[in-house]
Amino acid sequence: MTSELDKNLHEAEALLQRFRSGVLPHFIDGKADPGTSGAVFENSTPIDNSTIGEIAAGNADDIDAACNAAAAAFAEWENTPGKERKKILHKIADGIEANARDIALIESYDSGQAMRFMGKAAIRGAANFRFFADMAPGARDGQSLPAEEHINYTMRQPIGPVGVITPWNTPFMLSTWKIAPALAAGCTVVHKPAEWSPYTAMMLAEIAHDAGLPDGVLNCVQGIGEDAGKALTEHPKIKAVAFVGESMTGSHIMRQGAATLKRVHFELGGKNPVIVFDDADLERALDAVVFMIYSLNGERCTSSSRLLIQESVHDEFVARLQERVGNLRVGHPLDPATEIGPLIHPRHMEKVCSYFDIATEDGANIAAGGKAVEGAGNYVEPTLFVGAKSDMRIAQEEIFGPVLTAISFKDEAEAIAIANNIEYGLAGYVWTSDIGRGHRLARELDVGMIWVNSENNRHLPAPFGGMKASGIGRDGGDYSFEFYMETKNVCIALGSHRVPKLGTA
Ligand code: NAD
C-alpha cells in the first residue's frame, strides 16, 4: 500500500465513522429527519462490496413532508433579493471548498471513482455555485420588445418548488449543476440522490444550511427511485423535475409527471462517437480518446464510447491505443496513482461484463481487457473492442464502463452515417486538421454538443444537453434559468391604436 493511499484511506475511514454509526437520515426543513417508516437499505463500497452503512428508505410520506417544506419556504426565498441569494450561494461555495477533500474522499470510497478525478469534481461543484450565484441578481431580467402601437416586455419568476433527481456517477458535482441554478433562480428544491451514492447529498444539504440557506429551501430525501423518486415526480406541489439518469427512467418520469403536468428537464444516456480522421493530430487525438472513455471508470454520460477511425490510419491508431489501454492503472480509488477504480455496484459490473461475450458472439474482437479483475471489489479490465460494425450491440448500447468500441470508416460521409445511426444524441468529438470539415461535421452530427480537436472542455455559460434519447432541454448559463423560471410577457398600449368595437349599433 502506498503511503498516500494509506493516508487517504485512514482519513476516509475516520470521516465514514459518522455514516457507519447510524442510519443516514433525510434532511427536511432545515434538519435531519429519520423518516416516517423506519425502513432502511444498505449501502456498500465498490472497493470490496462491504457495507458502509444504512440509509433511510424514504417513502411517499417523507417526500410529502419535504415537498410541503419546500412549498412553505418558496414565498420567502422567491422574494429574497437576488443580491442576498448571491451572497448565500457564494457562502455555500465557500463551504464546499472548505470541505472539498472530505467530499472527494467519501465520494471516491462510496462510488469507486478515482481520487485524482474526484478532488477536481468537488471543486467544480463549488464553481457551479459561484457561477450561478453571480447570475442570481439578474435572474428575473427580461427583454424589451417594442412594437408599433404597444410595448412588450418580459419578466421572469421562479416556477416554484422543484424536484432534482440525480444518478450515482460524480453525484456531488452533478447535483450542484442542478441545485445551484434552481436556488439562484429563486426556486426551492427537493433532492432525491441515487441510492448507490447517498452520502455527499446530505453533506451538501448541511453545507447549504450552515451557509445560511433558510430552512426548507433545500431538502434531501434518500430512497429508492421507484418509491421516493416516483413520489417526488408525482407530487402536486412540485412544478418541475430536473432529472439526470438513464433514458428509460426519463420515460417513466415523463409518464409519472403527466397527471400533474410537470415541466421536465432530462440529461440521459449517451453512446458518443469520437471521429478521428487521417489528417488529425493523432497524438493529441489518442490522448483524448483514452481520456474520454477510461477516465471516471467510463461511467460518464459524455464518454466517447464509440471510436470511429478512418481506415487509412486504423491499424496504426488502434495499435497505439491498445498499448495505452494495457498501461492503464486499475486500482484502489483512493490511491492517487489509480486511473480506473471499481465500478459502482456488482449489478452494474455484471452488466458491463456481459458485453464481453456479446462482443465476440457478434463477431468483434477483444484487443485489450475483456475480463473482470479477480478478487474482491467491482474491478474490470479496461477493454477495447475492435473490428466492430455499427449495428452490433456493443456499438449501439450504453455500456457505461471502461469499454471502447472501435469501428473503421472510409470517408466523411460514412463517418457521419455511422455516428448518426444510433438512438442517442448527447455528444460528439471530431479530430481533423481541416477546419471546414470540423464545421461540416458539427452541422451534420445529430448531437447536442460537439467538440472539435478537444476533449469535453466545459464552459459554464454554454448549453449542455442532448438530442434524441439523450435528453430534453439544456443546462448552463441562462439556459438553466429558462427551465427553472416562467417567462411572463407584459403588453402595454401606447394609447393610439383602435380597439375593436363589438355590440355597437
Ligand atoms: P437511473 O436512471 O437508474 O437513476 C437515476 C436516478 O433516478 C436515481 O436517483 C434513481 O433512484 C432515480 N429513479 C429511478 N427510477 C425512478 C423513477 N421511476 N422515478 C423517479 N426516479 C427514479 O440512472 P443511474 O444508473 O443512476 O445513472 C446512470 C445513467 O445516467 C446513465 O445512463 C448515464 O448516461 C446517465 N447520465 C446522464 C448524464 C447527462 O448529462 N446526459 C449525466 C450523468 C449520467
Coordinates of C-alpha atoms and ligand atoms in Angstrom, one line a residue:
M1 CA 0.0 0.0 0.0
T2 CA 1.5 3.4 -1.0
S3 CA 1.8 5.9 1.9
E4 CA -0.6 8.3 0.0
L5 CA -3.3 5.5 -0.3
D6 CA -2.7 4.7 3.4
K7 CA -3.2 8.3 4.4
N8 CA -6.3 8.7 2.2
L9 CA -7.8 5.5 3.5
H10 CA -7.3 6.5 7.1
E11 CA -8.9 9.8 6.5
A12 CA -11.8 8.4 4.6
E13 CA -12.4 5.8 7.4
A14 CA -12.4 8.5 10.0
L15 CA -15.0 10.5 8.0
L16 CA -17.1 7.4 7.3
Q17 CA -17.4 6.7 11.1
R18 CA -20.3 9.1 11.1
F19 CA -22.2 7.1 8.4
R20 CA -21.3 3.7 9.9
S21 CA -22.6 4.5 13.3
G22 CA -26.2 5.3 12.5
V23 CA -28.9 5.4 9.8
L24 CA -28.3 8.2 7.2
P25 CA -31.4 10.4 7.6
H26 CA -33.2 12.7 5.2
F27 CA -32.7 16.5 5.5
I28 CA -36.1 18.2 5.6
D29 CA -37.0 21.7 6.6
G30 CA -33.5 22.5 7.9
K31 CA -32.9 19.4 10.0
A32 CA -32.0 15.8 9.9
D33 CA -35.2 13.6 9.7
P34 CA -35.2 9.9 10.3
G35 CA -38.3 9.4 8.1
T36 CA -41.7 8.1 8.9
S37 CA -41.4 4.4 8.3
G38 CA -38.1 3.3 9.9
A39 CA -37.3 1.3 6.7
V40 CA -33.7 1.3 5.7
F41 CA -31.5 0.0 2.9
E42 CA -27.8 -0.8 2.9
N43 CA -25.1 1.0 1.0
S44 CA -21.8 -0.6 0.2
T45 CA -18.4 0.4 -1.2
P46 CA -17.4 -1.0 -4.6
I47 CA -13.9 -1.4 -3.3
D48 CA -14.8 -4.7 -1.7
N49 CA -18.6 -4.6 -1.5
S50 CA -18.6 -4.4 2.3
T51 CA -21.4 -2.4 3.9
I52 CA -20.7 1.2 4.7
G53 CA -24.0 1.9 6.5
E54 CA -27.7 2.0 6.4
I55 CA -29.7 4.6 4.7
A56 CA -33.3 5.8 5.5
A57 CA -35.6 4.5 2.7
G58 CA -37.8 7.4 2.0
N59 CA -41.4 6.9 1.0
A60 CA -44.3 9.0 -0.2
D61 CA -44.9 10.4 3.3
D62 CA -41.3 11.6 3.6
I63 CA -41.5 13.1 0.1
D64 CA -44.7 14.8 1.1
A65 CA -43.0 16.3 4.2
A66 CA -40.1 17.6 2.0
C67 CA -42.4 19.0 -0.7
N68 CA -44.5 20.8 1.9
A69 CA -41.4 22.3 3.4
A70 CA -40.2 23.4 0.0
A71 CA -43.6 24.9 -0.8
A72 CA -43.8 26.7 2.5
A73 CA -40.3 28.2 2.0
F74 CA -40.9 29.2 -1.5
A75 CA -42.6 32.6 -1.0
E76 CA -39.8 33.9 1.2
W77 CA -37.0 32.5 -0.9
E78 CA -38.6 33.7 -4.2
N79 CA -38.7 37.2 -2.7
T80 CA -35.3 37.2 -1.2
P81 CA -33.4 39.9 -3.2
G82 CA -31.1 38.4 -5.8
K83 CA -28.1 40.1 -4.1
E84 CA -28.9 38.2 -0.9
R85 CA -29.3 34.9 -2.8
K86 CA -26.0 35.6 -4.4
K87 CA -24.3 36.1 -1.1
I88 CA -25.7 32.8 0.3
L89 CA -24.8 30.8 -2.8
H90 CA -21.2 32.1 -2.5
K91 CA -21.1 31.1 1.1
I92 CA -22.3 27.6 0.0
A93 CA -19.4 27.6 -2.5
D94 CA -17.0 28.6 0.4
G95 CA -18.4 25.7 2.4
I96 CA -17.9 23.2 -0.5
E97 CA -14.3 24.4 -1.0
A98 CA -13.6 24.1 2.8
N99 CA -14.9 20.5 2.7
A100 CA -13.7 19.6 -0.8
R101 CA -11.2 17.0 0.4
D102 CA -13.7 15.3 2.6
I103 CA -16.3 15.2 -0.1
A104 CA -13.8 13.8 -2.6
L105 CA -12.7 11.1 -0.1
I106 CA -16.2 10.0 0.8
E107 CA -17.4 10.1 -2.8
S108 CA -14.3 8.1 -4.0
Y109 CA -14.9 5.5 -1.3
D110 CA -18.6 5.3 -1.9
S111 CA -18.7 5.4 -5.8
G112 CA -15.3 3.9 -6.8
Q113 CA -14.3 6.9 -8.9
A114 CA -10.6 7.6 -8.7
M115 CA -9.5 10.2 -6.2
R116 CA -7.5 12.0 -8.9
F117 CA -10.8 13.0 -10.6
M118 CA -13.0 13.3 -7.5
G119 CA -10.8 16.1 -6.0
K120 CA -11.5 18.2 -9.1
A121 CA -15.2 17.2 -9.2
A122 CA -15.8 18.6 -5.7
I123 CA -14.1 21.9 -6.6
R124 CA -16.2 22.0 -9.8
G125 CA -19.2 21.8 -7.5
A126 CA -18.1 25.0 -5.8
A127 CA -17.5 26.6 -9.2
N128 CA -21.1 25.8 -10.2
F129 CA -22.4 27.6 -7.1
R130 CA -20.2 30.6 -7.7
F131 CA -21.2 30.9 -11.4
F132 CA -24.9 30.8 -10.6
A133 CA -24.5 33.0 -7.5
D134 CA -23.3 35.7 -9.8
M135 CA -26.2 35.2 -12.1
A136 CA -28.8 35.4 -9.3
P137 CA -29.3 39.2 -9.3
G138 CA -30.2 39.2 -13.0
A139 CA -32.3 36.0 -13.0
R140 CA -35.6 37.9 -13.3
D141 CA -34.5 40.2 -16.0
G142 CA -36.4 40.2 -19.3
Q143 CA -36.4 41.7 -22.7
S144 CA -38.0 44.8 -24.1
L145 CA -39.8 44.1 -27.4
P146 CA -41.2 47.3 -28.7
A147 CA -43.9 47.2 -31.5
E148 CA -45.6 50.0 -33.3
E149 CA -48.6 50.6 -31.0
H150 CA -47.6 48.6 -28.0
I151 CA -44.5 48.0 -25.9
N152 CA -44.0 44.4 -24.9
Y153 CA -41.6 43.4 -22.2
T154 CA -40.8 40.2 -20.5
M155 CA -40.0 39.3 -16.9
R156 CA -39.2 36.0 -15.2
Q157 CA -40.3 34.5 -12.0
P158 CA -39.2 31.2 -10.4
I159 CA -41.5 28.3 -11.3
G160 CA -41.9 27.1 -7.7
P161 CA -40.6 24.2 -5.7
V162 CA -38.7 21.8 -8.0
G163 CA -37.6 18.1 -7.8
V164 CA -34.0 17.2 -8.6
I165 CA -33.2 13.5 -9.2
T166 CA -29.6 12.6 -9.7
P167 CA -27.5 9.5 -10.6
W168 CA -24.5 7.8 -8.9
N169 CA -21.8 8.9 -11.3
T170 CA -20.0 12.0 -10.0
P171 CA -23.0 12.5 -7.8
F172 CA -21.9 15.6 -5.9
M173 CA -20.8 17.6 -8.9
L174 CA -23.9 16.7 -10.9
S175 CA -26.3 17.6 -8.1
T176 CA -24.6 21.1 -7.8
W177 CA -25.1 21.6 -11.5
K178 CA -28.9 21.2 -11.0
I179 CA -29.4 22.7 -7.5
A180 CA -27.2 25.8 -7.8
P181 CA -29.2 27.3 -10.8
A182 CA -32.5 26.3 -9.1
L183 CA -31.6 28.2 -5.9
A184 CA -30.2 31.2 -7.9
A185 CA -33.5 31.4 -9.8
G186 CA -35.4 31.6 -6.5
C187 CA -36.8 28.0 -6.6
T188 CA -36.9 25.7 -3.6
V189 CA -35.7 22.2 -4.0
V190 CA -36.4 18.6 -3.0
H191 CA -33.4 16.5 -4.0
K192 CA -33.6 12.7 -4.3
P193 CA -30.0 11.4 -4.8
A194 CA -29.1 8.0 -6.2
E195 CA -29.5 5.1 -3.8
W196 CA -26.0 3.8 -4.6
S197 CA -24.2 7.1 -3.7
P198 CA -26.2 8.8 -0.9
Y199 CA -23.7 10.5 1.4
T200 CA -22.5 13.6 -0.3
A201 CA -26.1 14.8 -1.0
M202 CA -26.5 15.0 2.8
M203 CA -23.2 16.9 3.1
L204 CA -24.4 19.4 0.5
A205 CA -27.7 20.0 2.4
E206 CA -25.7 20.5 5.6
I207 CA -23.2 22.9 4.0
A208 CA -26.0 24.9 2.5
H209 CA -27.8 25.1 5.9
D210 CA -24.6 26.2 7.6
A211 CA -24.1 28.8 4.9
G212 CA -27.4 30.4 5.9
L213 CA -29.8 28.9 3.4
P214 CA -33.2 29.2 5.1
D215 CA -35.0 26.1 6.3
G216 CA -37.0 24.2 3.7
V217 CA -35.2 25.8 0.7
L218 CA -33.1 22.7 0.0
N219 CA -34.4 19.4 1.2
C220 CA -32.9 15.9 0.6
V221 CA -34.9 12.7 0.7
Q222 CA -33.0 9.4 0.4
G223 CA -34.6 6.4 -1.1
I224 CA -35.2 4.0 -3.9
G225 CA -36.1 5.5 -7.3
E226 CA -39.3 3.6 -7.8
D227 CA -40.5 4.7 -4.3
A228 CA -39.2 8.1 -3.2
G229 CA -38.2 9.2 -6.7
K230 CA -41.6 8.3 -8.2
A231 CA -43.4 10.0 -5.3
L232 CA -41.4 13.2 -6.0
T233 CA -42.3 13.2 -9.7
E234 CA -46.0 12.8 -8.8
H235 CA -46.2 15.4 -6.1
P236 CA -48.6 18.2 -6.9
K237 CA -46.6 20.9 -5.2
I238 CA -43.5 20.2 -7.3
K239 CA -43.7 22.2 -10.5
A240 CA -40.7 20.9 -12.4
V241 CA -38.4 17.9 -12.3
A242 CA -34.7 18.1 -13.3
F243 CA -33.5 14.5 -13.9
V244 CA -30.1 13.0 -14.7
G245 CA -30.1 9.3 -15.4
E246 CA -31.0 6.6 -17.8
S247 CA -33.2 7.2 -20.8
M248 CA -35.7 4.6 -19.7
T249 CA -36.0 6.2 -16.3
G250 CA -36.7 9.5 -18.1
S251 CA -39.5 8.0 -19.9
H252 CA -41.0 6.6 -16.6
I253 CA -40.7 10.1 -15.1
M254 CA -42.4 11.7 -18.0
R255 CA -45.3 9.3 -17.5
Q256 CA -45.4 9.7 -13.7
G257 CA -45.4 13.5 -14.0
A258 CA -48.1 13.7 -16.7
A259 CA -51.0 13.8 -14.3
T260 CA -49.6 17.0 -12.6
L261 CA -48.3 18.4 -15.9
K262 CA -44.7 18.6 -14.7
R263 CA -42.2 20.5 -16.7
V264 CA -39.2 18.1 -17.2
H265 CA -35.6 18.5 -18.0
F266 CA -33.7 15.4 -18.8
E267 CA -30.0 14.6 -19.1
L268 CA -30.0 11.0 -20.2
G269 CA -27.7 8.3 -21.6
G270 CA -25.2 8.5 -24.5
K271 CA -23.2 6.5 -26.9
N272 CA -21.0 9.2 -28.1
P273 CA -18.8 9.0 -31.2
V274 CA -15.2 10.3 -31.3
I275 CA -14.4 10.5 -35.0
V276 CA -10.7 10.5 -35.9
F277 CA -9.7 11.5 -39.5
D278 CA -6.4 10.6 -41.0
D279 CA -5.4 14.3 -41.1
A280 CA -5.8 14.7 -37.4
D281 CA -3.0 15.4 -34.8
L282 CA -3.0 11.7 -33.9
E283 CA -1.0 12.1 -30.8
R284 CA -3.5 14.5 -29.2
A285 CA -6.4 12.6 -30.6
L286 CA -5.0 9.5 -28.9
D287 CA -4.7 11.3 -25.5
A288 CA -8.3 12.5 -25.9
V289 CA -9.7 9.1 -26.9
V290 CA -8.1 7.4 -23.9
F291 CA -9.1 10.1 -21.5
M292 CA -12.7 10.4 -22.6
I293 CA -13.6 6.7 -22.2
Y294 CA -11.3 5.5 -19.5
S295 CA -11.4 8.4 -17.0
L296 CA -14.1 8.2 -14.4
N297 CA -14.3 4.5 -15.0
G298 CA -16.1 5.2 -18.2
E299 CA -19.2 5.9 -16.0
R300 CA -19.7 9.2 -17.7
C301 CA -22.5 10.4 -19.8
T302 CA -20.2 12.2 -22.3
S303 CA -17.7 9.4 -22.5
S304 CA -16.6 8.8 -26.1
S305 CA -17.6 5.1 -26.1
R306 CA -17.5 4.7 -29.9
L307 CA -14.3 5.3 -31.7
L308 CA -14.8 5.9 -35.4
I309 CA -11.4 5.7 -37.0
Q310 CA -10.5 6.4 -40.7
E311 CA -9.3 3.1 -42.3
S312 CA -6.1 4.7 -43.7
V313 CA -4.8 5.2 -40.1
H314 CA -6.9 2.5 -38.4
D315 CA -4.2 -0.1 -37.8
E316 CA -1.6 2.3 -36.6
F317 CA -4.0 4.2 -34.3
V318 CA -5.5 1.0 -32.8
A319 CA -2.1 -0.5 -32.1
R320 CA -1.1 2.6 -30.2
L321 CA -4.4 2.7 -28.4
Q322 CA -4.1 -1.0 -27.5
E323 CA -0.7 -0.2 -25.8
R324 CA -2.1 2.7 -23.9
V325 CA -5.1 0.7 -22.7
G326 CA -2.8 -2.0 -21.5
N327 CA -0.9 0.5 -19.4
L328 CA -3.9 2.0 -17.6
R329 CA -3.6 1.6 -13.9
V330 CA -6.6 -0.1 -12.3
G331 CA -6.6 0.0 -8.6
H332 CA -7.9 1.3 -5.3
P333 CA -9.8 4.5 -5.9
L334 CA -8.1 6.3 -3.0
D335 CA -4.7 5.6 -4.5
P336 CA -3.6 8.8 -6.3
A337 CA -1.8 6.7 -8.9
T338 CA -5.1 4.9 -9.8
E339 CA -6.6 5.8 -13.2
I340 CA -9.5 3.3 -13.1
G341 CA -11.3 2.3 -9.9
P342 CA -14.0 -0.3 -9.2
L343 CA -17.5 0.0 -10.9
I344 CA -20.3 1.3 -8.7
H345 CA -22.1 -1.9 -7.9
P346 CA -21.9 -5.7 -8.6
R347 CA -25.1 -5.4 -10.6
H348 CA -23.6 -2.7 -12.8
M349 CA -20.3 -4.7 -13.1
E350 CA -22.3 -7.7 -14.3
K351 CA -24.0 -5.6 -16.9
V352 CA -20.6 -4.2 -18.2
C353 CA -19.0 -7.7 -18.2
S354 CA -22.0 -9.2 -20.1
Y355 CA -20.8 -7.2 -23.1
F356 CA -17.5 -9.2 -23.3
D357 CA -19.4 -12.2 -24.5
I358 CA -21.8 -10.2 -26.6
A359 CA -18.9 -8.6 -28.4
T360 CA -17.4 -11.9 -29.5
E361 CA -20.8 -13.5 -30.2
D362 CA -21.5 -10.6 -32.6
G363 CA -18.1 -11.0 -34.4
A364 CA -16.0 -8.3 -32.9
N365 CA -12.5 -8.9 -31.3
I366 CA -11.2 -8.0 -27.9
A367 CA -7.9 -6.2 -28.4
A368 CA -7.4 -5.3 -24.7
G369 CA -9.1 -6.3 -21.4
G370 CA -12.3 -8.2 -21.6
K371 CA -12.3 -9.7 -18.1
A372 CA -13.3 -8.8 -14.6
V373 CA -10.2 -8.4 -12.3
E374 CA -10.0 -11.3 -9.9
G375 CA -10.5 -10.7 -6.2
A376 CA -12.8 -8.6 -4.1
G377 CA -14.5 -5.5 -5.5
N378 CA -16.0 -4.5 -8.8
Y379 CA -12.8 -4.1 -10.8
V380 CA -13.0 -4.6 -14.6
E381 CA -10.1 -4.5 -17.0
P382 CA -10.2 -1.5 -19.3
T383 CA -11.4 -3.0 -22.6
L384 CA -11.1 -2.3 -26.3
F385 CA -13.3 -3.9 -28.9
V386 CA -12.1 -3.8 -32.5
G387 CA -13.5 -4.9 -35.8
A388 CA -16.9 -3.8 -34.7
K389 CA -19.8 -2.9 -37.0
S390 CA -22.2 -0.1 -36.4
D391 CA -25.2 -2.3 -35.9
M392 CA -23.6 -4.5 -33.2
R393 CA -25.0 -4.2 -29.7
I394 CA -21.5 -3.0 -28.4
A395 CA -21.8 -0.1 -30.9
Q396 CA -25.5 0.7 -30.1
E397 CA -26.0 0.2 -26.3
E398 CA -24.7 2.4 -23.5
I399 CA -22.3 0.1 -21.6
F400 CA -21.3 2.8 -19.1
G401 CA -17.9 1.3 -18.1
P402 CA -14.3 1.5 -19.3
V403 CA -15.1 -0.2 -22.6
L404 CA -14.4 1.3 -26.0
T405 CA -15.8 0.0 -29.3
A406 CA -13.7 0.8 -32.4
I407 CA -15.3 1.0 -35.8
S408 CA -13.4 1.8 -39.0
F409 CA -14.8 4.1 -41.7
K410 CA -13.8 5.0 -45.3
D411 CA -14.7 8.7 -45.7
E412 CA -16.5 11.6 -44.2
A413 CA -20.0 10.5 -45.5
E414 CA -19.6 7.1 -43.9
A415 CA -18.3 8.6 -40.6
I416 CA -21.4 10.8 -40.4
A417 CA -23.8 7.9 -41.3
I418 CA -22.2 5.7 -38.6
A419 CA -22.2 8.4 -36.0
N420 CA -25.9 9.2 -36.5
N421 CA -27.0 5.6 -36.7
I422 CA -28.0 5.4 -33.1
E423 CA -30.9 6.3 -30.8
Y424 CA -28.7 8.6 -28.6
G425 CA -27.5 12.1 -29.4
L426 CA -25.6 13.6 -26.5
A427 CA -22.1 14.5 -27.6
G428 CA -19.7 14.1 -30.5
Y429 CA -16.0 14.6 -30.8
V430 CA -14.2 15.3 -34.1
W431 CA -10.5 15.2 -34.8
T432 CA -9.3 16.7 -38.0
S433 CA -6.9 19.4 -39.2
D434 CA -9.4 20.5 -41.9
I435 CA -11.4 23.4 -40.4
G436 CA -14.2 23.2 -43.0
R437 CA -14.6 19.5 -42.2
G438 CA -14.8 20.3 -38.5
H439 CA -17.7 22.7 -39.2
R440 CA -19.4 20.4 -41.6
L441 CA -19.4 17.6 -39.0
A442 CA -20.7 20.0 -36.4
R443 CA -23.7 20.7 -38.6
E444 CA -24.3 17.1 -39.6
L445 CA -24.0 15.2 -36.3
D446 CA -27.3 14.8 -34.5
V447 CA -25.9 15.5 -31.0
G448 CA -26.4 18.4 -28.6
M449 CA -22.7 19.1 -28.0
I450 CA -19.7 18.8 -30.4
W451 CA -16.1 19.2 -29.5
V452 CA -13.6 19.7 -32.4
N453 CA -10.0 18.8 -31.6
S454 CA -10.8 18.7 -27.9
E455 CA -11.9 16.5 -25.0
N456 CA -15.1 17.7 -23.3
N457 CA -13.9 21.0 -22.1
R458 CA -16.7 22.8 -20.3
H459 CA -17.7 26.4 -20.3
L460 CA -20.5 27.1 -17.8
P461 CA -22.4 29.7 -19.9
A462 CA -22.5 27.2 -22.8
P463 CA -25.6 25.0 -23.3
F464 CA -25.2 21.4 -22.1
G465 CA -27.6 18.7 -23.1
G466 CA -28.6 16.1 -25.6
M467 CA -30.8 15.3 -28.6
K468 CA -32.8 12.2 -29.4
A469 CA -32.9 9.7 -26.5
S470 CA -30.1 11.6 -24.7
G471 CA -32.2 14.4 -23.3
I472 CA -34.7 17.2 -23.3
G473 CA -33.6 20.8 -22.6
R474 CA -30.3 22.5 -21.9
D475 CA -28.4 23.5 -18.8
G476 CA -25.7 26.1 -18.4
G477 CA -25.9 29.9 -18.1
D478 CA -29.3 31.4 -18.9
Y479 CA -30.5 28.0 -20.4
S480 CA -30.8 26.8 -16.8
F481 CA -33.0 29.7 -15.8
E482 CA -35.2 29.1 -18.8
F483 CA -36.1 25.8 -17.2
Y484 CA -36.4 26.9 -13.6
M485 CA -38.4 30.1 -14.3
E486 CA -41.6 31.2 -16.0
T487 CA -41.3 34.0 -18.6
K488 CA -44.2 36.5 -18.5
N489 CA -45.0 38.9 -21.2
V490 CA -46.4 42.3 -20.5
C491 CA -48.0 44.2 -23.3
I492 CA -48.8 48.0 -22.8
A493 CA -50.7 50.0 -25.3
L494 CA -49.2 53.3 -26.3
G495 CA -52.8 54.6 -26.4
S496 CA -53.2 55.4 -30.1
H497 CA -54.5 52.2 -31.6
R498 CA -58.1 51.4 -32.3
V499 CA -59.7 48.8 -30.0
P500 CA -62.2 46.6 -31.9
K501 CA -65.7 47.7 -31.1
L502 CA -68.4 45.0 -30.6
G503 CA -72.0 45.4 -29.7
T504 CA -72.4 48.9 -31.0
A505 CA -75.4 49.7 -33.1
Ligands
NAD1 P1 -31.0 5.7 -13.2 O1 -32.0 6.3 -14.2 O2 -31.1 4.3 -12.8 O3 -31.2 6.5 -11.8 C1 -31.1 7.9 -11.7 C2 -31.9 8.4 -10.6 O4 -33.3 8.2 -10.9 C3 -31.6 7.7 -9.2 O5 -31.7 8.7 -8.2 C4 -32.8 6.8 -9.1 O6 -33.1 6.5 -7.8 C5 -33.9 7.6 -9.8 N1 -35.0 6.8 -10.3 C6 -35.1 5.5 -10.8 N2 -36.3 5.2 -11.1 C7 -37.1 6.2 -10.9 C8 -38.5 6.5 -11.1 N3 -39.3 5.6 -11.6 N4 -39.0 7.7 -10.8 C9 -38.2 8.7 -10.3 N5 -36.8 8.5 -10.0 C10 -36.3 7.3 -10.4 O7 -29.6 6.1 -13.7 P2 -28.2 5.7 -13.0 O8 -27.9 4.3 -13.3 O9 -28.2 6.2 -11.6 O10 -27.2 6.7 -13.8 C11 -26.5 6.3 -15.0 C12 -27.2 6.9 -16.2 O11 -27.2 8.4 -16.0 C13 -26.6 6.7 -17.5 O12 -27.5 6.3 -18.5 C14 -25.9 8.0 -17.8 O13 -25.6 8.2 -19.2 C15 -26.9 9.0 -17.3 N6 -26.2 10.3 -17.1 C16 -26.5 11.3 -18.0 C17 -25.9 12.5 -17.9 C18 -26.2 13.6 -18.9 O14 -25.8 14.7 -18.6 N7 -26.8 13.3 -20.0 C19 -25.0 12.7 -16.8 C20 -24.8 11.7 -15.9 C21 -25.4 10.5 -16.1

